[in-house]
Coordinates of N, CA and C in Angstrom, one line a residue:
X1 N 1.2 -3.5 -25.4 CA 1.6 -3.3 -24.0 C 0.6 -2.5 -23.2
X2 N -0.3 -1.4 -23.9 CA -1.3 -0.9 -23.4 C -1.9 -1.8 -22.3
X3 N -2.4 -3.2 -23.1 CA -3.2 -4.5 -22.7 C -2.9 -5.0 -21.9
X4 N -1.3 -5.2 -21.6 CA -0.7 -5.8 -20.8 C -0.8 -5.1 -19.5
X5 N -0.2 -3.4 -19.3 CA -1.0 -2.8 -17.9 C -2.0 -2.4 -17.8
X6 N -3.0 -2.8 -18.7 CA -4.5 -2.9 -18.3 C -4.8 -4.1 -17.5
X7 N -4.4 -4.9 -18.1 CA -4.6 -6.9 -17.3 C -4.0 -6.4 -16.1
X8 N -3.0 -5.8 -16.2 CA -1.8 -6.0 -15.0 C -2.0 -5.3 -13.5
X9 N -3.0 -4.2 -14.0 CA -3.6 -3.3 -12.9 C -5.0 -4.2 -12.8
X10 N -5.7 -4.3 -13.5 CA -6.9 -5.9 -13.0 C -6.4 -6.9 -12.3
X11 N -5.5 -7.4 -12.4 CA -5.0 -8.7 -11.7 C -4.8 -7.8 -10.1
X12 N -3.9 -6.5 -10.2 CA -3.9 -5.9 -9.0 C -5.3 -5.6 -8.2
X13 N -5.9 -5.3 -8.6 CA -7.0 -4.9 -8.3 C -7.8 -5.6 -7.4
X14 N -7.7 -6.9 -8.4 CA -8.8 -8.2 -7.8 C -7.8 -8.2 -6.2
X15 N -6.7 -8.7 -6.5 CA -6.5 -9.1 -5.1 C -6.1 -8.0 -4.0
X16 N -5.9 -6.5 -4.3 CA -6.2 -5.8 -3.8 C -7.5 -5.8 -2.8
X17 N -8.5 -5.9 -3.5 CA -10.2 -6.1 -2.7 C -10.4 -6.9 -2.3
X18 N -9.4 -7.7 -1.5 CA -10.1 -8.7 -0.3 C -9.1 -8.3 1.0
X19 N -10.0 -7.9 1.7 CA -9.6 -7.0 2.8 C -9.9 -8.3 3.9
X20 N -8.6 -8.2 4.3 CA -8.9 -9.4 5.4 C -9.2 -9.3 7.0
X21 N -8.8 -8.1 7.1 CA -9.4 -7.2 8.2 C -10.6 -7.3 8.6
X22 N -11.7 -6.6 7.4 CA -12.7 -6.8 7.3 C -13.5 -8.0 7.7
X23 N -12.7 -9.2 7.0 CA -13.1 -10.6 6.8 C -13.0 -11.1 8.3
X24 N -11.9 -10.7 9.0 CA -11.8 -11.5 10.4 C -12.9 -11.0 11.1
X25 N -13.1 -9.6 11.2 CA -14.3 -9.2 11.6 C -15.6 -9.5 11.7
X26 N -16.1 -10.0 10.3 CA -17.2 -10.5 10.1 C -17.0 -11.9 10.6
X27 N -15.8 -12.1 11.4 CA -15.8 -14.2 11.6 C -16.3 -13.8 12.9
X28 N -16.2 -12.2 13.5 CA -16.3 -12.4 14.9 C -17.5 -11.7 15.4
X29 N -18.4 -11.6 14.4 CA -19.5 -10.3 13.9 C -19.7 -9.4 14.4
X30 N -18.4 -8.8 14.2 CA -18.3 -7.6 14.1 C -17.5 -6.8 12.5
X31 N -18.5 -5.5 12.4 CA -18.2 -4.9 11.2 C -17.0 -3.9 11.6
X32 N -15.7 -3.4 11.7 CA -14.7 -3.2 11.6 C -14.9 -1.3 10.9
X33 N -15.7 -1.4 10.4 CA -16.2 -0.2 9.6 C -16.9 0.7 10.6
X34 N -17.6 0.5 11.6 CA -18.5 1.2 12.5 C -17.9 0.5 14.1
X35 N -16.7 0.4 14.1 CA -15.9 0.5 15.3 C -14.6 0.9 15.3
X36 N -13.7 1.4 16.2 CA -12.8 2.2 15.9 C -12.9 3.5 15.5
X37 N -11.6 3.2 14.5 CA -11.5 4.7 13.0 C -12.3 4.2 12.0
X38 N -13.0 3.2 12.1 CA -14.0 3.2 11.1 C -12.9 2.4 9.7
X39 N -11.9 2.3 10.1 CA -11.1 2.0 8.7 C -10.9 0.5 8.8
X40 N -10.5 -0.5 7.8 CA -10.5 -1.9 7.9 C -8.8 -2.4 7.4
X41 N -8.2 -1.7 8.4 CA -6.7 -1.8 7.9 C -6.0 -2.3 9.1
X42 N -4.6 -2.6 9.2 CA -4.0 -2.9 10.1 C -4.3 -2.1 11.5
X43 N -4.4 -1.3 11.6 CA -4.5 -0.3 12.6 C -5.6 -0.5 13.5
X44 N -6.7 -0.6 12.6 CA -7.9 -0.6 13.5 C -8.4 -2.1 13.2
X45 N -7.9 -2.7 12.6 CA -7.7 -4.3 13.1 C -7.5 -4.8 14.4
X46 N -6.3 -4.0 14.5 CA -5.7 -4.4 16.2 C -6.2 -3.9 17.5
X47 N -6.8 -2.4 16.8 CA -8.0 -2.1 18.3 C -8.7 -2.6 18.4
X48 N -9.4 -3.0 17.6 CA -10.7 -3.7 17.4 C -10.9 -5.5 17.8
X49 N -10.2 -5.7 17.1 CA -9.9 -7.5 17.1 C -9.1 -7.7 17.9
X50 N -8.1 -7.4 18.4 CA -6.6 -7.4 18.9 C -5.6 -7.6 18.2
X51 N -4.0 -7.8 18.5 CA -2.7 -7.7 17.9 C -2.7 -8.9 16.9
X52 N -3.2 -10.5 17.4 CA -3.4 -11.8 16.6 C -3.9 -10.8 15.5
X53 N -5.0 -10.4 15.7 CA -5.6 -10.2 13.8 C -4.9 -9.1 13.2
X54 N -4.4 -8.1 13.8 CA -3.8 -6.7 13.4 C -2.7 -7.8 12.5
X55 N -1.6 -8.4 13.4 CA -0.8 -9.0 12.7 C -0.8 -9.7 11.1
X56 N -2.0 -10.4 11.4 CA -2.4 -11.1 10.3 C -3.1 -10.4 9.1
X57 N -3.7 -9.2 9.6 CA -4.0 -8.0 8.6 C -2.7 -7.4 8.2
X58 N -2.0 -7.2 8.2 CA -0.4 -6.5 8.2 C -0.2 -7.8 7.3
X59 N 0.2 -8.9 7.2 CA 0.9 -9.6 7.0 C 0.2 -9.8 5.6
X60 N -0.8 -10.2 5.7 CA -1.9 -10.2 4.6 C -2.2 -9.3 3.5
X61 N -2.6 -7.9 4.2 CA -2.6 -7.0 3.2 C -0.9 -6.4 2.3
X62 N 0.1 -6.7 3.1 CA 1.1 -6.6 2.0 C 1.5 -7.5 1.2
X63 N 1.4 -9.0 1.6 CA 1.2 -10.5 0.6 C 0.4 -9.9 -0.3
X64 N -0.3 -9.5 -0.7 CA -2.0 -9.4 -1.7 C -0.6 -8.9 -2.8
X65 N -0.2 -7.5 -2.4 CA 0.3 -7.1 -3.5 C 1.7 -7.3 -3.6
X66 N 2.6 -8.2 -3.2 CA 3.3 -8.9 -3.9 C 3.4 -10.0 -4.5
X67 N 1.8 -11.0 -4.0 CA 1.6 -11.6 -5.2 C 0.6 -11.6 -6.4
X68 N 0.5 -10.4 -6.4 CA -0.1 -9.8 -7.4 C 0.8 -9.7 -8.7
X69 N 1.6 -9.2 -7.9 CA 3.1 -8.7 -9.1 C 3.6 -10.4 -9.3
X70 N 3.8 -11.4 -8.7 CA 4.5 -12.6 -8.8 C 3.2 -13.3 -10.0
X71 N 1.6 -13.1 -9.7 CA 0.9 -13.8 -11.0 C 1.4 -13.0 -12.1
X72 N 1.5 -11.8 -12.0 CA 1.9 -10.9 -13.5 C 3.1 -11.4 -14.2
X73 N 4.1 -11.5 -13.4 CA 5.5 -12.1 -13.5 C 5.4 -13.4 -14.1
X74 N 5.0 -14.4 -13.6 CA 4.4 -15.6 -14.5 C 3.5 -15.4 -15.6
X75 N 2.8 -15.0 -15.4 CA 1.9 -14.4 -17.2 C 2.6 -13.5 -18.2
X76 N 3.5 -12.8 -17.9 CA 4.0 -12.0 -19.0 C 5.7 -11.6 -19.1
X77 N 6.2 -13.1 -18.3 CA 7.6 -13.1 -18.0 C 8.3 -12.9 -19.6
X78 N 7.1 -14.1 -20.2 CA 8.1 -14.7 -21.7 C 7.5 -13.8 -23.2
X79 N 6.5 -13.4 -23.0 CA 6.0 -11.8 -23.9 C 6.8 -10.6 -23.7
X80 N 6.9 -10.1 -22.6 CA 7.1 -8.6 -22.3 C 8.5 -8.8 -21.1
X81 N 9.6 -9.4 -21.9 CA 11.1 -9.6 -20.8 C 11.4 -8.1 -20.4
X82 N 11.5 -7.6 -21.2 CA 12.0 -6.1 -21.1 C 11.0 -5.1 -20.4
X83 N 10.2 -5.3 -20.0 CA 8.4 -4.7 -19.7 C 8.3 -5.0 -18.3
X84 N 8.6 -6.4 -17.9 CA 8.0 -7.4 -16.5 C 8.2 -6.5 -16.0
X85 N 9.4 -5.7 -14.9 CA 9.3 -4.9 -14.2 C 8.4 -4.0 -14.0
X86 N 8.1 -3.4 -15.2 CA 6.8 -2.3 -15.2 C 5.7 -3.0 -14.9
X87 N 5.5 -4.1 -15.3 CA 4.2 -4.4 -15.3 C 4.0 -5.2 -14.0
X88 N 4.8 -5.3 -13.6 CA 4.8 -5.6 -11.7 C 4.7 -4.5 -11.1
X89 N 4.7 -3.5 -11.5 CA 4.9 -2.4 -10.9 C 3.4 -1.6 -10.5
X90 N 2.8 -2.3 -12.0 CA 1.2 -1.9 -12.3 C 0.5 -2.6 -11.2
X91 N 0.5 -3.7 -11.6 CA 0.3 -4.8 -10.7 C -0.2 -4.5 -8.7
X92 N 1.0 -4.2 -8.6 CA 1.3 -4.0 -6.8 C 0.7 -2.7 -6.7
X93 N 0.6 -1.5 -7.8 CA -0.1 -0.5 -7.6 C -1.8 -0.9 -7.5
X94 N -2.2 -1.7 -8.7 CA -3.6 -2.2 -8.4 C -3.7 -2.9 -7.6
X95 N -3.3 -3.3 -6.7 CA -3.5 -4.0 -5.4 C -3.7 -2.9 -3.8
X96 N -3.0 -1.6 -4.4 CA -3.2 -0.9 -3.3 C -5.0 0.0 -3.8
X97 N -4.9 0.1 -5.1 CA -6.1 0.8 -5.7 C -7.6 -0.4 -5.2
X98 N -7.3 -1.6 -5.0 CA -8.5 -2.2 -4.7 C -8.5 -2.2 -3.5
X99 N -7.3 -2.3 -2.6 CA -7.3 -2.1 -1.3 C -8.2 -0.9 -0.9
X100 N -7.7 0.3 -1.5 CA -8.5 1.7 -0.7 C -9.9 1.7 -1.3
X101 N -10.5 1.1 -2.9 CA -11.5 1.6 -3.9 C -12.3 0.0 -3.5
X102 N -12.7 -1.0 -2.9 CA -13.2 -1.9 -3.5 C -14.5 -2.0 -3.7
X103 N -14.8 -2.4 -4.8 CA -16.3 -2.3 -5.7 C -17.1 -2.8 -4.4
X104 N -16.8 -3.9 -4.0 CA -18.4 -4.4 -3.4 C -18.6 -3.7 -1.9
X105 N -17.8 -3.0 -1.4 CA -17.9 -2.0 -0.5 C -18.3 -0.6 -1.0
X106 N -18.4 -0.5 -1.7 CA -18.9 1.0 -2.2 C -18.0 1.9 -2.4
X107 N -16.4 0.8 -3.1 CA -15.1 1.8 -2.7 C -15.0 2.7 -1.8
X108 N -15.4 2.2 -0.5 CA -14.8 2.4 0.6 C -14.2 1.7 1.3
X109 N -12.6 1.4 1.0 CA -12.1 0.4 1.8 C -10.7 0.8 2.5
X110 N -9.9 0.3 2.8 CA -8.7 0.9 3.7 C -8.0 2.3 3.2
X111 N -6.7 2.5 3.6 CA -5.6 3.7 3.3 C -4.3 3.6 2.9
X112 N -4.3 2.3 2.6 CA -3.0 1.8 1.8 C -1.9 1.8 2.2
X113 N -2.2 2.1 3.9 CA -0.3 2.0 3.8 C 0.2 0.4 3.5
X114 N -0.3 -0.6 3.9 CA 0.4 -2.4 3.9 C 0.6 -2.3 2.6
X115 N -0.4 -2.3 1.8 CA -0.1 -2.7 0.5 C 0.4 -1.3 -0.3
X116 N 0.8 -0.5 0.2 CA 1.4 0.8 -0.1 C 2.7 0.1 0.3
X117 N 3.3 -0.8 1.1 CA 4.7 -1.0 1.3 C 4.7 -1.6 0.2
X118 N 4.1 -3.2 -0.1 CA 4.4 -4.1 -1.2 C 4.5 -3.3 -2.7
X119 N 3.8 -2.1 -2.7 CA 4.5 -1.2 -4.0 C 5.8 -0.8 -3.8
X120 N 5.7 -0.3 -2.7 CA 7.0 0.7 -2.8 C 8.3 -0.6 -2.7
X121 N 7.9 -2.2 -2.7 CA 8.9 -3.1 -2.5 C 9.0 -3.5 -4.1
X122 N 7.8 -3.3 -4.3 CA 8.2 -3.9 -6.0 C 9.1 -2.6 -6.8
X123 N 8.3 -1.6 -6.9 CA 8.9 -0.3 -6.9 C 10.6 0.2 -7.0
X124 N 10.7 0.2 -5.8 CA 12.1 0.9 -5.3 C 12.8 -0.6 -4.2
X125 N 12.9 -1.7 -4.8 CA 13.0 -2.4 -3.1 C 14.2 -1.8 -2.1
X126 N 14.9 -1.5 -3.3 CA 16.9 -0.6 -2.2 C 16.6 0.5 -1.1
X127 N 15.0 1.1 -1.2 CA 14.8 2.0 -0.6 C 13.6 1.0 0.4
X128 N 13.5 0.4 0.7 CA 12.0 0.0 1.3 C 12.5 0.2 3.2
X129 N 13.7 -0.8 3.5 CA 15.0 -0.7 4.1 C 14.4 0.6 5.2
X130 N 15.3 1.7 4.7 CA 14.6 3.1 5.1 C 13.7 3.3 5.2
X131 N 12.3 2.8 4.4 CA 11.0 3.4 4.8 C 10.3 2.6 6.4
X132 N 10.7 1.6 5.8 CA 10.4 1.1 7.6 C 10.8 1.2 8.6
X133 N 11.9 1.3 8.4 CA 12.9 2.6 9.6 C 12.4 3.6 10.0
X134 N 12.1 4.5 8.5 CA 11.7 5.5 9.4 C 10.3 5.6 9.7
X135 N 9.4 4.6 9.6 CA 7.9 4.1 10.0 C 8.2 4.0 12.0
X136 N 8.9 3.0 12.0 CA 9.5 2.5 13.0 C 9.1 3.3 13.8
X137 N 10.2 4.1 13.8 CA 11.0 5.5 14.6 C 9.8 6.8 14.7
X138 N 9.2 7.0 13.9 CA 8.0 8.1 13.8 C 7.2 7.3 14.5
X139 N 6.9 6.0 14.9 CA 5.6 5.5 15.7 C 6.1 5.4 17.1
X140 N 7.4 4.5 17.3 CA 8.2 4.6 18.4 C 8.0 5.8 18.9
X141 N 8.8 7.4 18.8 CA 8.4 8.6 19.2 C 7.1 9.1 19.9
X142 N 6.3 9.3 18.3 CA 5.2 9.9 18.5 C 3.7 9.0 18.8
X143 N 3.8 7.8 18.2 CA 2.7 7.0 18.4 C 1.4 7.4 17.7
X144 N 1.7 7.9 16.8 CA 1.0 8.8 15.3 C 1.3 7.6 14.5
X145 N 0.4 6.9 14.1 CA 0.6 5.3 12.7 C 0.4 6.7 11.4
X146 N -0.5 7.8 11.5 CA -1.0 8.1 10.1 C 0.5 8.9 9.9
X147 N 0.6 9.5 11.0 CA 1.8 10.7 10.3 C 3.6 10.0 10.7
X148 N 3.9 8.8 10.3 CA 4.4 7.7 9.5 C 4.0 7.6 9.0
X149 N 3.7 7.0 8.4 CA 2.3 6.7 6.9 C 2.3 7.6 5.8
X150 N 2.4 8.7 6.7 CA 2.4 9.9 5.8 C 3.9 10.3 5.0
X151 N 4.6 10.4 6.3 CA 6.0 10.3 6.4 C 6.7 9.8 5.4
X152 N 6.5 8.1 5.5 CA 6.9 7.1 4.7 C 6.6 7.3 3.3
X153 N 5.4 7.6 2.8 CA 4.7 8.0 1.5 C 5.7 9.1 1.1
X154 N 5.9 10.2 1.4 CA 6.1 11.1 0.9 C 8.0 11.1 0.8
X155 N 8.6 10.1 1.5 CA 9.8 9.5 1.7 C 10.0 8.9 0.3
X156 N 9.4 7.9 0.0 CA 9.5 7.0 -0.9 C 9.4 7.8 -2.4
X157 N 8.9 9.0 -2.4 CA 9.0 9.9 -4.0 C 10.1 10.3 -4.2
X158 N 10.7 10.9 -2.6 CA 12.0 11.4 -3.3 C 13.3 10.5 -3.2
X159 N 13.0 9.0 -2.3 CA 14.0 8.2 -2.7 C 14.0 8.0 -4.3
X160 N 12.4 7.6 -5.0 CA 12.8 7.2 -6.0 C 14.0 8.3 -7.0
X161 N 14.2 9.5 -6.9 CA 14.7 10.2 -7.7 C 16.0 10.4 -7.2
X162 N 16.6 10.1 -5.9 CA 17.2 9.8 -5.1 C 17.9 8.8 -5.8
X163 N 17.7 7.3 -5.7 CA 18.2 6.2 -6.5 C 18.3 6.4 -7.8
X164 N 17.4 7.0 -8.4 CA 17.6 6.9 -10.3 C 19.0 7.6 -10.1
X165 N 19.1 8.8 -9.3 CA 21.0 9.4 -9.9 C 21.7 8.6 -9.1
X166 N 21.5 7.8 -8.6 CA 22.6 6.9 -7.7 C 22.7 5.7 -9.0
X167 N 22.1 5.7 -9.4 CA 22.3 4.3 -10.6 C 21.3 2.9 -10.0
X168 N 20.5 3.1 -9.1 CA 20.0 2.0 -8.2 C 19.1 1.5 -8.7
X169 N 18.2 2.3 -9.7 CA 16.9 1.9 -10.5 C 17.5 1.2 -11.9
X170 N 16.7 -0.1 -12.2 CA 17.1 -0.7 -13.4 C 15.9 -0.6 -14.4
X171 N 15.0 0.7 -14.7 CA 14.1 0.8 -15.7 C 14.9 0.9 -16.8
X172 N 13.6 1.0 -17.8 CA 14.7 1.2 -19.2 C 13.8 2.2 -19.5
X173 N 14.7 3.3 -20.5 CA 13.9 4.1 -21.5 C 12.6 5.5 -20.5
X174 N 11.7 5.3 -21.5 CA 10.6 5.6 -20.7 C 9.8 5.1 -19.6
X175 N 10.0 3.9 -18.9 CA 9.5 3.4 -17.8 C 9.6 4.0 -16.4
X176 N 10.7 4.8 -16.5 CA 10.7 5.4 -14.8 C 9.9 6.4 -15.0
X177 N 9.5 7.3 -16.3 CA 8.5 8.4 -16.0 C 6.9 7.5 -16.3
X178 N 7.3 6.5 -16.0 CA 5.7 6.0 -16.0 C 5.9 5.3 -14.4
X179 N 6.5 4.8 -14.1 CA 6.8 4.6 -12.3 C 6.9 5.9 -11.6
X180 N 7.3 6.8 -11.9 CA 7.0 8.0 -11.1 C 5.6 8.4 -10.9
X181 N 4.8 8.4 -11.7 CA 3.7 9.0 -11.9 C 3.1 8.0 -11.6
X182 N 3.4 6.7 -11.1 CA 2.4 5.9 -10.2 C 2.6 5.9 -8.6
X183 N 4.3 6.2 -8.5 CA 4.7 6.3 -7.1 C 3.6 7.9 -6.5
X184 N 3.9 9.0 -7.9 CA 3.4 10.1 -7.2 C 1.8 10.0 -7.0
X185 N 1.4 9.0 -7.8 CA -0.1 9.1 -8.0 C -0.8 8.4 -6.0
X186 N 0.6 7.5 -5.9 CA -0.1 6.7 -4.6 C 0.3 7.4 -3.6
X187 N 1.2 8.4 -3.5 CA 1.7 8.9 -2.3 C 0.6 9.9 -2.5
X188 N -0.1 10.3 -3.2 CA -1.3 11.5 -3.2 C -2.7 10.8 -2.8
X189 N -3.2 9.6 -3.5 CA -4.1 8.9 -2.9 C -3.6 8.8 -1.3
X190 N -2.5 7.9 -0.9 CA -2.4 7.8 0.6 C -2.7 9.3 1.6
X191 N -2.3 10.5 0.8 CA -2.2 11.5 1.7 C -3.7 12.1 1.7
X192 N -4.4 11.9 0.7 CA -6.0 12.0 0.6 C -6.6 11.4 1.4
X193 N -5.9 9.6 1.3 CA -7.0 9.1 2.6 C -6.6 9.1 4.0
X194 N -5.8 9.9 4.0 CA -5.6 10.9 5.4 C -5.8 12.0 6.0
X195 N -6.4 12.3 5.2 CA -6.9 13.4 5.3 C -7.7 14.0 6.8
X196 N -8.6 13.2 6.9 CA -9.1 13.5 8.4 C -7.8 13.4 9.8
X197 N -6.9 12.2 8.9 CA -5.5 11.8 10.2 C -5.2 13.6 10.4
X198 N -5.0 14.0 9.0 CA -3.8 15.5 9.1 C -4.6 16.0 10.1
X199 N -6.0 16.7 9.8 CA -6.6 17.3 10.7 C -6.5 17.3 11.9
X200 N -6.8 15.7 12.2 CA -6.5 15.8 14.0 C -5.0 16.0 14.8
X201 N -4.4 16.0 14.1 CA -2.4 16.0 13.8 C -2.5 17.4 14.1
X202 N -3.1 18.1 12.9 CA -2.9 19.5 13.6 C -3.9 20.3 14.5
X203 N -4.7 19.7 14.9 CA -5.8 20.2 15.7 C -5.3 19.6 17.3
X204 N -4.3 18.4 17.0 CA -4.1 17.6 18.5 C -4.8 17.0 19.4
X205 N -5.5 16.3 18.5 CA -6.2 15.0 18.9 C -6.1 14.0 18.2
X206 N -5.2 13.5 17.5 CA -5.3 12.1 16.7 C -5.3 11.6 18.1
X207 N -5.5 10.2 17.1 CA -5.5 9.2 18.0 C -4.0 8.3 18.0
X208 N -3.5 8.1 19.5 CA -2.3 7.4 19.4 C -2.3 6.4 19.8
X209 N -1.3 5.3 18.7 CA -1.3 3.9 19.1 C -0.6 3.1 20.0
X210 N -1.3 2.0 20.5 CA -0.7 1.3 21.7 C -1.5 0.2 21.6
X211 N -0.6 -1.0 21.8 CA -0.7 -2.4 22.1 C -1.2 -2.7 23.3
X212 N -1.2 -1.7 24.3 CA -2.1 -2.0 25.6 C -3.2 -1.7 25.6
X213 N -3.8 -1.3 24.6 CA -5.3 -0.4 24.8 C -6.1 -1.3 24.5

């Protein structure tokens, strides 16, 4: 099994690191990295390129890692029946880890929130519902993407502990304390690569989003 979420976080990985953000950018030569926030994620997709590509980065970057978990699911449905779950779980997590780390960028690549949803969908999906709700509603208001982002991340740890006493989680055995410690590992990465967001949050100057700009 070791082997199997070793492959299973590789398979995530690979398709993690194709940032399509990035990619539309360079169709329009422009580098995505040195305009904007400098980030290659939905967000500054859409300032940058406009809403067409933002959309299609959004759409994109959370596809990667649910079919990340769907090749895993087919490779190790009929070995590891009792396992698949976890190892989907690896899976959608490596997809956010190549998303933010990818090798041929100098692991400098996005902040995981898109493909931070397709975990938290393979993950917890009873709770996903809520998370974009309360995404929604925190951007709606404030017009803050990072502090939703943030929000959502730090939402999603305590649904999962949330649903285990509700009966909502179907791990077995020791698998939820290996899902927790991936959920807690990504809500720490996401709040790392926000780090500069917190700052201007509390200094009061982030930057706030709008479809008219």
């Amino acid at each position: 099994m070791i082997a199997a979420r070793l492959i299973s976080l590789a398979i995530g990985y690979c398709f993690g690191m194709i940032l399509i953000g990035y990619l539309l950018g360079k169709l329009a030569h422009i580098d995505i990295r040195k305009e904007g926030s400098g980030n290659v994620g939905t967000t500054n997709a859409t300032r940058v390129l406009g809403a067409k590509a933002g959309l299609i980065t959004l759409i994109f970057d959370i596809s990667k890692g649910l079919v990340a978990a769907g090749v895993v699911w087919l490779l190790f449905r009929s070995r590891f029946p009792d396992d698949i779950r976890l190892l989907m779980v690896y899976a959608s997590f490596g997809s956010m880890i190549g998303h933010d780390f990818p090798v041929y960028l100098g692991f400098k690549g996005g902040k995981g929130v898109a493909t931070g949803i397709a975990f938290f969908f393979v993950t917890l999906p009873p709770g996903v519902p809520l998370l974009v709700l309360a995404f929604i509603i925190i951007v709606a208001v404030t017009k803050y993407v990072s502090l939703a982002s943030i929000t959502g991340a730090v939402l999603a740890l305590i649904e999962i502990f949330v649903f285990d006493r509700a009966g909502l989680l179907d791990y077995k055995g020791g698998q939820l304390t290996e899902v927790v410690i991936l959920v807690a590992a990504a809500v720490v990465i996401l709040i790392v690569k926000h780090r500069a967001n917190i700052g201007r949050l509390i200094a009061g100057t982030e930057n706030r989003f709008s479809l008219h700009k």
